[in-house]
């Protein structure tokens, strides 16, 4: 395996009741990056992460985590936030974080000190002595995340970390993730919310129906779709469509069309020459959400073929 990969996996397969929940997934996570595992609900993301971590064994394929093919042997160097949240409700926030660190080999005294610092940094210092049962769901979720990073892991794996969080706590979580990356940790996060992935991820894999359908950067995913232009003429009539690229659609006072490979200059020159003029023009890059819909939709069509 390459030294610059925190995780490498080839051909991962997992079957439940005879059904391939994960069907030949390849993953390569560069050290020091934020790597997104994206997909709709039920795509096989959680099962893939659990195989990478050694929580469950693949039926086929190989994986290496932090340089070993025995992931459980390096668990003290890994932080994990599972999709199913769980904290002892009678524990105080600081103690819960220190306890989770102790499970990874961190002395309790050190854990308590780091927990207090993490709580302050996350804007939750006031809740250090509050019992988990008194915290909001979002605050409790952040406490569990802090517990997964208190031992300063080399690798942090977050399964749907933004699920159920309000916008304020989502921002706090994004800040924590970026701080961990800046500290030098490698972060793998699964999500079905494209906005978080678009802001955070250096690279990503899109999984649909148990298979990896895309791997690359956010820009490469967005580059799968052409840019769109919205054009508003000074003078409009039914014949303007003859001067626009094929498939142009009339919307309100303007027209929307796919930007040709050669750009918009020739199109605009023709429109100006024909007397339509330009009242407004905007060109939009496709979003990661647009690319995701295209990739996942195409996967569904391929599986039906």
GROMACS .gro file of C-alpha atoms in nm:
model
  305
    1UNK     CA    1   0.000   0.000   0.000
    2UNK     CA    2   0.106   0.358  -0.059
    3UNK     CA    3   0.254   0.537   0.241
    4UNK     CA    4   0.043   0.845   0.172
    5UNK     CA    5  -0.288   0.663   0.216
    6UNK     CA    6  -0.456   0.648   0.555
    7UNK     CA    7  -0.711   0.398   0.419
    8UNK     CA    8  -0.699   0.175   0.114
    9UNK     CA    9  -0.961  -0.082   0.017
   10UNK     CA   10  -1.025  -0.283  -0.298
   11UNK     CA   11  -1.324  -0.492  -0.395
   12UNK     CA   12  -1.509  -0.476  -0.063
   13UNK     CA   13  -1.820  -0.694  -0.060
   14UNK     CA   14  -2.070  -0.752   0.221
   15UNK     CA   15  -2.380  -0.966   0.195
   16UNK     CA   16  -2.677  -0.976   0.431
   17UNK     CA   17  -2.938  -1.247   0.377
   18UNK     CA   18  -2.789  -1.316   0.036
   19UNK     CA   19  -2.812  -0.953  -0.079
   20UNK     CA   20  -2.497  -0.758  -0.166
   21UNK     CA   21  -2.529  -0.448   0.049
   22UNK     CA   22  -2.177  -0.347  -0.055
   23UNK     CA   23  -2.077  -0.471  -0.399
   24UNK     CA   24  -1.708  -0.432  -0.485
   25UNK     CA   25  -1.627  -0.088  -0.338
   26UNK     CA   26  -1.278   0.062  -0.375
   27UNK     CA   27  -1.166   0.341  -0.140
   28UNK     CA   28  -0.835   0.534  -0.125
   29UNK     CA   29  -0.811   0.806   0.142
   30UNK     CA   30  -0.499   1.027   0.128
   31UNK     CA   31  -0.342   1.109   0.464
   32UNK     CA   32  -0.431   1.452   0.603
   33UNK     CA   33  -0.742   1.505   0.392
   34UNK     CA   34  -1.116   1.527   0.452
   35UNK     CA   35  -1.270   1.246   0.249
   36UNK     CA   36  -1.644   1.225   0.195
   37UNK     CA   37  -1.840   0.904   0.148
   38UNK     CA   38  -2.163   1.023  -0.011
   39UNK     CA   39  -2.478   0.844  -0.107
   40UNK     CA   40  -2.852   0.822  -0.053
   41UNK     CA   41  -2.993   0.646   0.252
   42UNK     CA   42  -2.943   0.271   0.221
   43UNK     CA   43  -2.657   0.304  -0.028
   44UNK     CA   44  -2.415   0.100   0.186
   45UNK     CA   45  -2.214   0.386   0.340
   46UNK     CA   46  -2.235   0.271   0.702
   47UNK     CA   47  -2.155  -0.090   0.614
   48UNK     CA   48  -1.852   0.027   0.414
   49UNK     CA   49  -1.722   0.235   0.706
   50UNK     CA   50  -1.770  -0.054   0.949
   51UNK     CA   51  -1.569  -0.284   0.724
   52UNK     CA   52  -1.291  -0.026   0.694
   53UNK     CA   53  -1.277   0.000   1.074
   54UNK     CA   54  -1.283  -0.377   1.127
   55UNK     CA   55  -1.615  -0.368   1.315
   56UNK     CA   56  -1.745  -0.620   1.063
   57UNK     CA   57  -1.542  -0.831   0.824
   58UNK     CA   58  -1.588  -0.811   0.446
   59UNK     CA   59  -1.702  -1.123   0.263
   60UNK     CA   60  -1.463  -1.032  -0.018
   61UNK     CA   61  -1.190  -0.777  -0.078
   62UNK     CA   62  -0.901  -0.631   0.120
   63UNK     CA   63  -0.855  -0.317   0.324
   64UNK     CA   64  -0.566  -0.146   0.499
   65UNK     CA   65  -0.613   0.114   0.773
   66UNK     CA   66  -0.319   0.320   0.900
   67UNK     CA   67  -0.081   0.074   0.740
   68UNK     CA   68  -0.227  -0.253   0.874
   69UNK     CA   69  -0.473  -0.507   0.744
   70UNK     CA   70  -0.592  -0.563   1.103
   71UNK     CA   71  -0.787  -0.241   1.170
   72UNK     CA   72  -0.882  -0.330   1.527
   73UNK     CA   73  -0.513  -0.339   1.623
   74UNK     CA   74  -0.484   0.038   1.569
   75UNK     CA   75  -0.815   0.140   1.725
   76UNK     CA   76  -0.638   0.365   1.978
   77UNK     CA   77  -0.523   0.580   1.684
   78UNK     CA   78  -0.877   0.612   1.547
   79UNK     CA   79  -1.176   0.822   1.653
   80UNK     CA   80  -1.524   0.702   1.550
   81UNK     CA   81  -1.862   0.869   1.567
   82UNK     CA   82  -2.117   0.600   1.479
   83UNK     CA   83  -2.453   0.670   1.317
   84UNK     CA   84  -2.623   0.539   1.632
   85UNK     CA   85  -2.546   0.790   1.906
   86UNK     CA   86  -2.507   0.676   2.265
   87UNK     CA   87  -2.389   0.838   2.589
   88UNK     CA   88  -2.454   0.755   2.954
   89UNK     CA   89  -2.732   1.004   3.045
   90UNK     CA   90  -2.622   1.036   3.411
   91UNK     CA   91  -2.262   1.133   3.320
   92UNK     CA   92  -2.150   1.493   3.317
   93UNK     CA   93  -2.035   1.626   2.982
   94UNK     CA   94  -1.666   1.660   3.081
   95UNK     CA   95  -1.662   1.312   3.235
   96UNK     CA   96  -1.830   1.158   2.930
   97UNK     CA   97  -1.560   1.299   2.702
   98UNK     CA   98  -1.281   1.183   2.935
   99UNK     CA   99  -1.440   0.838   2.963
  100UNK     CA  100  -1.452   0.798   2.585
  101UNK     CA  101  -1.084   0.895   2.571
  102UNK     CA  102  -1.003   0.637   2.839
  103UNK     CA  103  -1.158   0.369   2.618
  104UNK     CA  104  -0.888   0.459   2.363
  105UNK     CA  105  -0.605   0.448   2.617
  106UNK     CA  106  -0.600   0.812   2.730
  107UNK     CA  107  -0.543   0.862   3.107
  108UNK     CA  108  -0.853   1.002   3.277
  109UNK     CA  109  -0.669   1.301   3.423
  110UNK     CA  110  -0.543   1.400   3.079
  111UNK     CA  111  -0.887   1.334   2.934
  112UNK     CA  112  -1.058   1.566   3.183
  113UNK     CA  113  -0.813   1.847   3.107
  114UNK     CA  114  -0.849   1.808   2.731
  115UNK     CA  115  -1.228   1.777   2.766
  116UNK     CA  116  -1.249   2.113   2.941
  117UNK     CA  117  -1.037   2.273   2.666
  118UNK     CA  118  -1.243   2.114   2.388
  119UNK     CA  119  -1.570   2.225   2.546
  120UNK     CA  120  -1.447   2.584   2.567
  121UNK     CA  121  -1.327   2.579   2.207
  122UNK     CA  122  -1.664   2.442   2.091
  123UNK     CA  123  -1.855   2.710   2.282
  124UNK     CA  124  -1.987   2.457   2.531
  125UNK     CA  125  -1.775   2.541   2.833
  126UNK     CA  126  -2.086   2.633   3.030
  127UNK     CA  127  -2.213   2.274   2.996
  128UNK     CA  128  -1.902   2.098   3.135
  129UNK     CA  129  -2.074   1.992   3.458
  130UNK     CA  130  -2.421   1.935   3.309
  131UNK     CA  131  -2.545   1.580   3.289
  132UNK     CA  132  -2.600   1.442   2.942
  133UNK     CA  133  -2.972   1.399   3.006
  134UNK     CA  134  -3.008   1.776   3.053
  135UNK     CA  135  -2.846   1.865   2.721
  136UNK     CA  136  -3.024   1.921   2.393
  137UNK     CA  137  -2.989   1.651   2.129
  138UNK     CA  138  -2.752   1.869   1.929
  139UNK     CA  139  -2.531   1.947   2.229
  140UNK     CA  140  -2.517   1.580   2.328
  141UNK     CA  141  -2.414   1.494   1.974
  142UNK     CA  142  -2.129   1.745   1.989
  143UNK     CA  143  -2.022   1.599   2.324
  144UNK     CA  144  -1.998   1.258   2.161
  145UNK     CA  145  -1.791   1.405   1.878
  146UNK     CA  146  -1.555   1.567   2.130
  147UNK     CA  147  -1.525   1.228   2.297
  148UNK     CA  148  -1.415   1.079   1.966
  149UNK     CA  149  -1.132   1.333   1.922
  150UNK     CA  150  -1.013   1.384   2.281
  151UNK     CA  151  -0.733   1.126   2.238
  152UNK     CA  152  -0.613   1.320   1.929
  153UNK     CA  153  -0.654   1.038   1.677
  154UNK     CA  154  -0.467   1.016   1.349
  155UNK     CA  155  -0.788   0.910   1.176
  156UNK     CA  156  -1.140   1.033   1.251
  157UNK     CA  157  -1.441   0.851   1.102
  158UNK     CA  158  -1.776   1.029   1.125
  159UNK     CA  159  -2.095   0.855   1.014
  160UNK     CA  160  -2.368   1.109   0.928
  161UNK     CA  161  -2.233   1.357   1.185
  162UNK     CA  162  -2.470   1.641   1.087
  163UNK     CA  163  -2.790   1.438   1.123
  164UNK     CA  164  -3.034   1.609   1.358
  165UNK     CA  165  -2.821   1.917   1.425
  166UNK     CA  166  -2.962   2.269   1.407
  167UNK     CA  167  -2.776   2.526   1.189
  168UNK     CA  168  -2.575   2.669   1.482
  169UNK     CA  169  -2.446   2.328   1.590
  170UNK     CA  170  -2.381   2.234   1.226
  171UNK     CA  171  -2.148   2.534   1.202
  172UNK     CA  172  -1.977   2.434   1.526
  173UNK     CA  173  -1.929   2.082   1.394
  174UNK     CA  174  -1.785   2.205   1.063
  175UNK     CA  175  -1.538   2.421   1.258
  176UNK     CA  176  -1.436   2.123   1.472
  177UNK     CA  177  -1.381   1.906   1.165
  178UNK     CA  178  -1.164   2.171   0.998
  179UNK     CA  179  -0.965   2.217   1.319
  180UNK     CA  180  -0.896   1.843   1.332
  181UNK     CA  181  -0.780   1.847   0.971
  182UNK     CA  182  -0.552   2.144   1.050
  183UNK     CA  183  -0.412   1.947   1.345
  184UNK     CA  184  -0.304   1.682   1.095
  185UNK     CA  185  -0.579   1.423   1.130
  186UNK     CA  186  -0.730   1.240   0.836
  187UNK     CA  187  -1.110   1.262   0.838
  188UNK     CA  188  -1.362   1.036   0.668
  189UNK     CA  189  -1.723   1.147   0.688
  190UNK     CA  190  -2.035   0.998   0.540
  191UNK     CA  191  -2.331   1.217   0.455
  192UNK     CA  192  -2.624   1.251   0.220
  193UNK     CA  193  -2.626   1.633   0.259
  194UNK     CA  194  -2.428   1.777  -0.029
  195UNK     CA  195  -2.377   2.127   0.116
  196UNK     CA  196  -2.152   1.997   0.395
  197UNK     CA  197  -1.949   1.783   0.156
  198UNK     CA  198  -1.910   2.073  -0.088
  199UNK     CA  199  -1.768   2.299   0.183
  200UNK     CA  200  -1.549   2.045   0.363
  201UNK     CA  201  -1.427   1.762   0.144
  202UNK     CA  202  -1.095   1.748  -0.039
  203UNK     CA  203  -1.199   1.427  -0.215
  204UNK     CA  204  -1.511   1.213  -0.213
  205UNK     CA  205  -1.663   0.887  -0.323
  206UNK     CA  206  -2.027   0.857  -0.424
  207UNK     CA  207  -2.188   0.522  -0.347
  208UNK     CA  208  -2.525   0.412  -0.481
  209UNK     CA  209  -2.685   0.069  -0.454
  210UNK     CA  210  -2.372  -0.071  -0.290
  211UNK     CA  211  -2.130   0.034  -0.564
  212UNK     CA  212  -1.887   0.321  -0.595
  213UNK     CA  213  -2.011   0.537  -0.882
  214UNK     CA  214  -1.763   0.826  -0.859
  215UNK     CA  215  -1.432   0.910  -0.693
  216UNK     CA  216  -1.249   1.240  -0.716
  217UNK     CA  217  -1.257   1.602  -0.607
  218UNK     CA  218  -1.566   1.818  -0.565
  219UNK     CA  219  -1.459   2.017  -0.872
  220UNK     CA  220  -1.428   1.697  -1.077
  221UNK     CA  221  -1.777   1.589  -0.971
  222UNK     CA  222  -1.922   1.927  -1.063
  223UNK     CA  223  -1.731   1.913  -1.391
  224UNK     CA  224  -1.939   1.616  -1.503
  225UNK     CA  225  -2.217   1.862  -1.586
  226UNK     CA  226  -2.197   2.160  -1.823
  227UNK     CA  227  -2.243   2.518  -1.703
  228UNK     CA  228  -2.584   2.682  -1.742
  229UNK     CA  229  -2.651   3.035  -1.871
  230UNK     CA  230  -2.950   3.257  -1.797
  231UNK     CA  231  -2.996   3.523  -2.064
  232UNK     CA  232  -3.239   3.814  -2.063
  233UNK     CA  233  -3.283   3.994  -2.399
  234UNK     CA  234  -3.368   4.359  -2.442
  235UNK     CA  235  -3.624   4.258  -2.704
  236UNK     CA  236  -3.792   3.918  -2.700
  237UNK     CA  237  -4.005   3.726  -2.947
  238UNK     CA  238  -4.076   3.365  -3.045
  239UNK     CA  239  -3.797   3.358  -3.305
  240UNK     CA  240  -3.521   3.418  -3.051
  241UNK     CA  241  -3.505   3.043  -2.990
  242UNK     CA  242  -3.354   3.007  -3.340
  243UNK     CA  243  -3.044   3.189  -3.217
  244UNK     CA  244  -3.006   3.000  -2.888
  245UNK     CA  245  -2.845   2.658  -2.830
  246UNK     CA  246  -3.071   2.357  -2.871
  247UNK     CA  247  -3.283   2.284  -2.566
  248UNK     CA  248  -3.304   2.648  -2.446
  249UNK     CA  249  -3.603   2.707  -2.222
  250UNK     CA  250  -3.804   3.026  -2.175
  251UNK     CA  251  -3.826   3.121  -1.808
  252UNK     CA  252  -3.996   3.440  -1.699
  253UNK     CA  253  -3.833   3.732  -1.880
  254UNK     CA  254  -3.534   3.530  -1.992
  255UNK     CA  255  -3.398   3.210  -2.137
  256UNK     CA  256  -3.192   2.932  -1.982
  257UNK     CA  257  -2.958   2.718  -2.186
  258UNK     CA  258  -2.654   2.491  -2.155
  259UNK     CA  259  -2.329   2.674  -2.228
  260UNK     CA  260  -2.175   2.529  -2.546
  261UNK     CA  261  -1.826   2.380  -2.534
  262UNK     CA  262  -1.689   2.683  -2.718
  263UNK     CA  263  -1.848   2.925  -2.468
  264UNK     CA  264  -2.112   3.194  -2.512
  265UNK     CA  265  -1.937   3.451  -2.735
  266UNK     CA  266  -2.073   3.321  -3.067
  267UNK     CA  267  -2.424   3.287  -2.924
  268UNK     CA  268  -2.420   3.643  -2.788
  269UNK     CA  269  -2.281   3.784  -3.114
  270UNK     CA  270  -2.569   3.626  -3.307
  271UNK     CA  271  -2.825   3.760  -3.061
  272UNK     CA  272  -2.684   4.111  -3.076
  273UNK     CA  273  -2.662   4.096  -3.455
  274UNK     CA  274  -3.026   3.991  -3.473
  275UNK     CA  275  -3.130   4.289  -3.262
  276UNK     CA  276  -3.219   4.111  -2.940
  277UNK     CA  277  -2.948   4.275  -2.730
  278UNK     CA  278  -2.849   4.178  -2.377
  279UNK     CA  279  -3.036   4.301  -2.072
  280UNK     CA  280  -2.885   4.040  -1.839
  281UNK     CA  281  -2.656   3.738  -1.845
  282UNK     CA  282  -2.542   3.502  -1.570
  283UNK     CA  283  -2.346   3.180  -1.594
  284UNK     CA  284  -2.378   2.921  -1.319
  285UNK     CA  285  -2.154   2.630  -1.238
  286UNK     CA  286  -2.346   2.314  -1.146
  287UNK     CA  287  -2.352   2.233  -0.776
  288UNK     CA  288  -2.233   1.913  -0.612
  289UNK     CA  289  -2.601   1.840  -0.550
  290UNK     CA  290  -2.666   1.854  -0.927
  291UNK     CA  291  -2.375   1.618  -0.993
  292UNK     CA  292  -2.487   1.383  -0.716
  293UNK     CA  293  -2.839   1.361  -0.860
  294UNK     CA  294  -2.697   1.286  -1.204
  295UNK     CA  295  -2.458   1.017  -1.076
  296UNK     CA  296  -2.709   0.846  -0.847
  297UNK     CA  297  -2.986   0.870  -1.106
  298UNK     CA  298  -2.763   0.721  -1.373
  299UNK     CA  299  -2.672   0.438  -1.136
  300UNK     CA  300  -3.039   0.356  -1.082
  301UNK     CA  301  -3.097   0.346  -1.459
  302UNK     CA  302  -2.794   0.123  -1.512
  303UNK     CA  303  -2.917  -0.124  -1.249
  304UNK     CA  304  -3.257  -0.142  -1.416
  305UNK     CA  305  -3.104  -0.212  -1.758
   0.00000   0.00000   0.00000
